[in-house]
PDB file of C-alpha atoms in Angstrom:
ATOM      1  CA  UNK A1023      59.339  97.902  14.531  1.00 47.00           C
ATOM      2  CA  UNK A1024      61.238  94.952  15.743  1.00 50.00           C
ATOM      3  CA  UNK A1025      63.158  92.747  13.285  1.00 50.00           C
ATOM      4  CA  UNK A1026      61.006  89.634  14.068  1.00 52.00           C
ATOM      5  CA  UNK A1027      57.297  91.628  12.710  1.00 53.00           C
ATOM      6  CA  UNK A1028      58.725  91.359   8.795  1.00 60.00           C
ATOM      7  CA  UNK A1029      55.646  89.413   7.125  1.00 75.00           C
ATOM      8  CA  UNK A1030      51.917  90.874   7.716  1.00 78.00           C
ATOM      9  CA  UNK A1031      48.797  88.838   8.961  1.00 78.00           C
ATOM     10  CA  UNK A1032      47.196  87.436   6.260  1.00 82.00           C
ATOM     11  CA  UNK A1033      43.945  89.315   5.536  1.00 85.00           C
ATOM     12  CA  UNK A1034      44.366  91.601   8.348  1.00 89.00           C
ATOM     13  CA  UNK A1035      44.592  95.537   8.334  1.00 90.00           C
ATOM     14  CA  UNK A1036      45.307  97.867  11.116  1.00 92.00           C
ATOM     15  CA  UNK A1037      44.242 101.585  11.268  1.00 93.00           C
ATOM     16  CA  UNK A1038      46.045 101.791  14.856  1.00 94.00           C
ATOM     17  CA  UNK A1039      49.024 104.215  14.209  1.00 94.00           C
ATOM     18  CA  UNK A1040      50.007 103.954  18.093  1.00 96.00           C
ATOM     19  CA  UNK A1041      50.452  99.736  17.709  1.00 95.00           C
ATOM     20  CA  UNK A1042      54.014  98.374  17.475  1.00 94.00           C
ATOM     21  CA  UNK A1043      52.290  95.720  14.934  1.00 93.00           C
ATOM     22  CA  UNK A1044      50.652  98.082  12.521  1.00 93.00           C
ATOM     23  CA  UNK A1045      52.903  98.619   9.963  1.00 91.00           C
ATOM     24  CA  UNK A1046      52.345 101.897   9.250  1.00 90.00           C
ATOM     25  CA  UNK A1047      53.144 102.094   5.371  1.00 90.00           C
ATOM     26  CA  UNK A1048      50.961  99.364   4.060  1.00 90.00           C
ATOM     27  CA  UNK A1049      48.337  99.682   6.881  1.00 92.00           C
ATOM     28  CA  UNK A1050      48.802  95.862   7.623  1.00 92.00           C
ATOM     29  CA  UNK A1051      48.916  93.959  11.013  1.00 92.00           C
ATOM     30  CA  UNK A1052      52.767  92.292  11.446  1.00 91.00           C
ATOM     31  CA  UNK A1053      51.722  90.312  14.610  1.00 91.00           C
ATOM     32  CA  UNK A1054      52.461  86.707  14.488  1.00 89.00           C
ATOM     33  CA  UNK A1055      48.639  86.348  15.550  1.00 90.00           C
ATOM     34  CA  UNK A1056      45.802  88.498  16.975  1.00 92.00           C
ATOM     35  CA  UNK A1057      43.412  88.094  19.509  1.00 94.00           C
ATOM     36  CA  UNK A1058      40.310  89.262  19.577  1.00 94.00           C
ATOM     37  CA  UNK A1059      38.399  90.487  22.238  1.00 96.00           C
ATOM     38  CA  UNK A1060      34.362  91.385  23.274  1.00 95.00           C
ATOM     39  CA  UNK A1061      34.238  87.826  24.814  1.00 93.00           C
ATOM     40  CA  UNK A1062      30.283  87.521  24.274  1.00 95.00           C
ATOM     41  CA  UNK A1063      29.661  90.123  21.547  1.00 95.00           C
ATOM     42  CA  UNK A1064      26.695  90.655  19.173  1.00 96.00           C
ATOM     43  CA  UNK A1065      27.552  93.683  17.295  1.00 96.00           C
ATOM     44  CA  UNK A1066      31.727  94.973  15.855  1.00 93.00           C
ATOM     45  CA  UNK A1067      31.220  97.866  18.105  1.00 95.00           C
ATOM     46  CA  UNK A1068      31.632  95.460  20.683  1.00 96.00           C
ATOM     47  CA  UNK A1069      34.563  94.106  19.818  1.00 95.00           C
ATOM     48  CA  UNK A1070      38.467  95.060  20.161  1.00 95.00           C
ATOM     49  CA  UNK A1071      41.931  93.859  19.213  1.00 95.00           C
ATOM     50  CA  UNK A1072      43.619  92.335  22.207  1.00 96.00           C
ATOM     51  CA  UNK A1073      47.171  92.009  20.513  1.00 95.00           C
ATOM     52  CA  UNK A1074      46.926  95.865  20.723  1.00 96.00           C
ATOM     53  CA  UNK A1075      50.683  97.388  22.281  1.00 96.00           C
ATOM     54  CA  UNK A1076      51.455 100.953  22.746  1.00 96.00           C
ATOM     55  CA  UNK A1077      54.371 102.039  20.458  1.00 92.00           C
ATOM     56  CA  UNK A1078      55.233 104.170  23.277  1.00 84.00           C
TER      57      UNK A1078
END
């Protein structure tokens, strides 16, 4: 995880091993922000986290 992702997103956890902002050990998003998308949505299932990156 890069240097700059030390402090998580307030209120925000992350079950997405695969993201380079999930912080694996404390299950916690380390993005600066997030973005949100399901542009339009009713229902959570509709819904998706656009600030999603592939660890690769």
């Amino acid at each position: 995880m890069p240097d700059r992702y030390k402090e998580h997103v307030e209120g925000v956890g992350c079950n997405a091993v695969n993201c380079i902002y999930n912080d694996n050990s404390s299950k916690k998003c380390v993005a600066e922000s997030i973005m949100v998308g399901g542009y339009d949505s009713t229902r959570k299932t509709e819904t998706f986290c656009a600030t999603f990156s592939d660890r690769k």
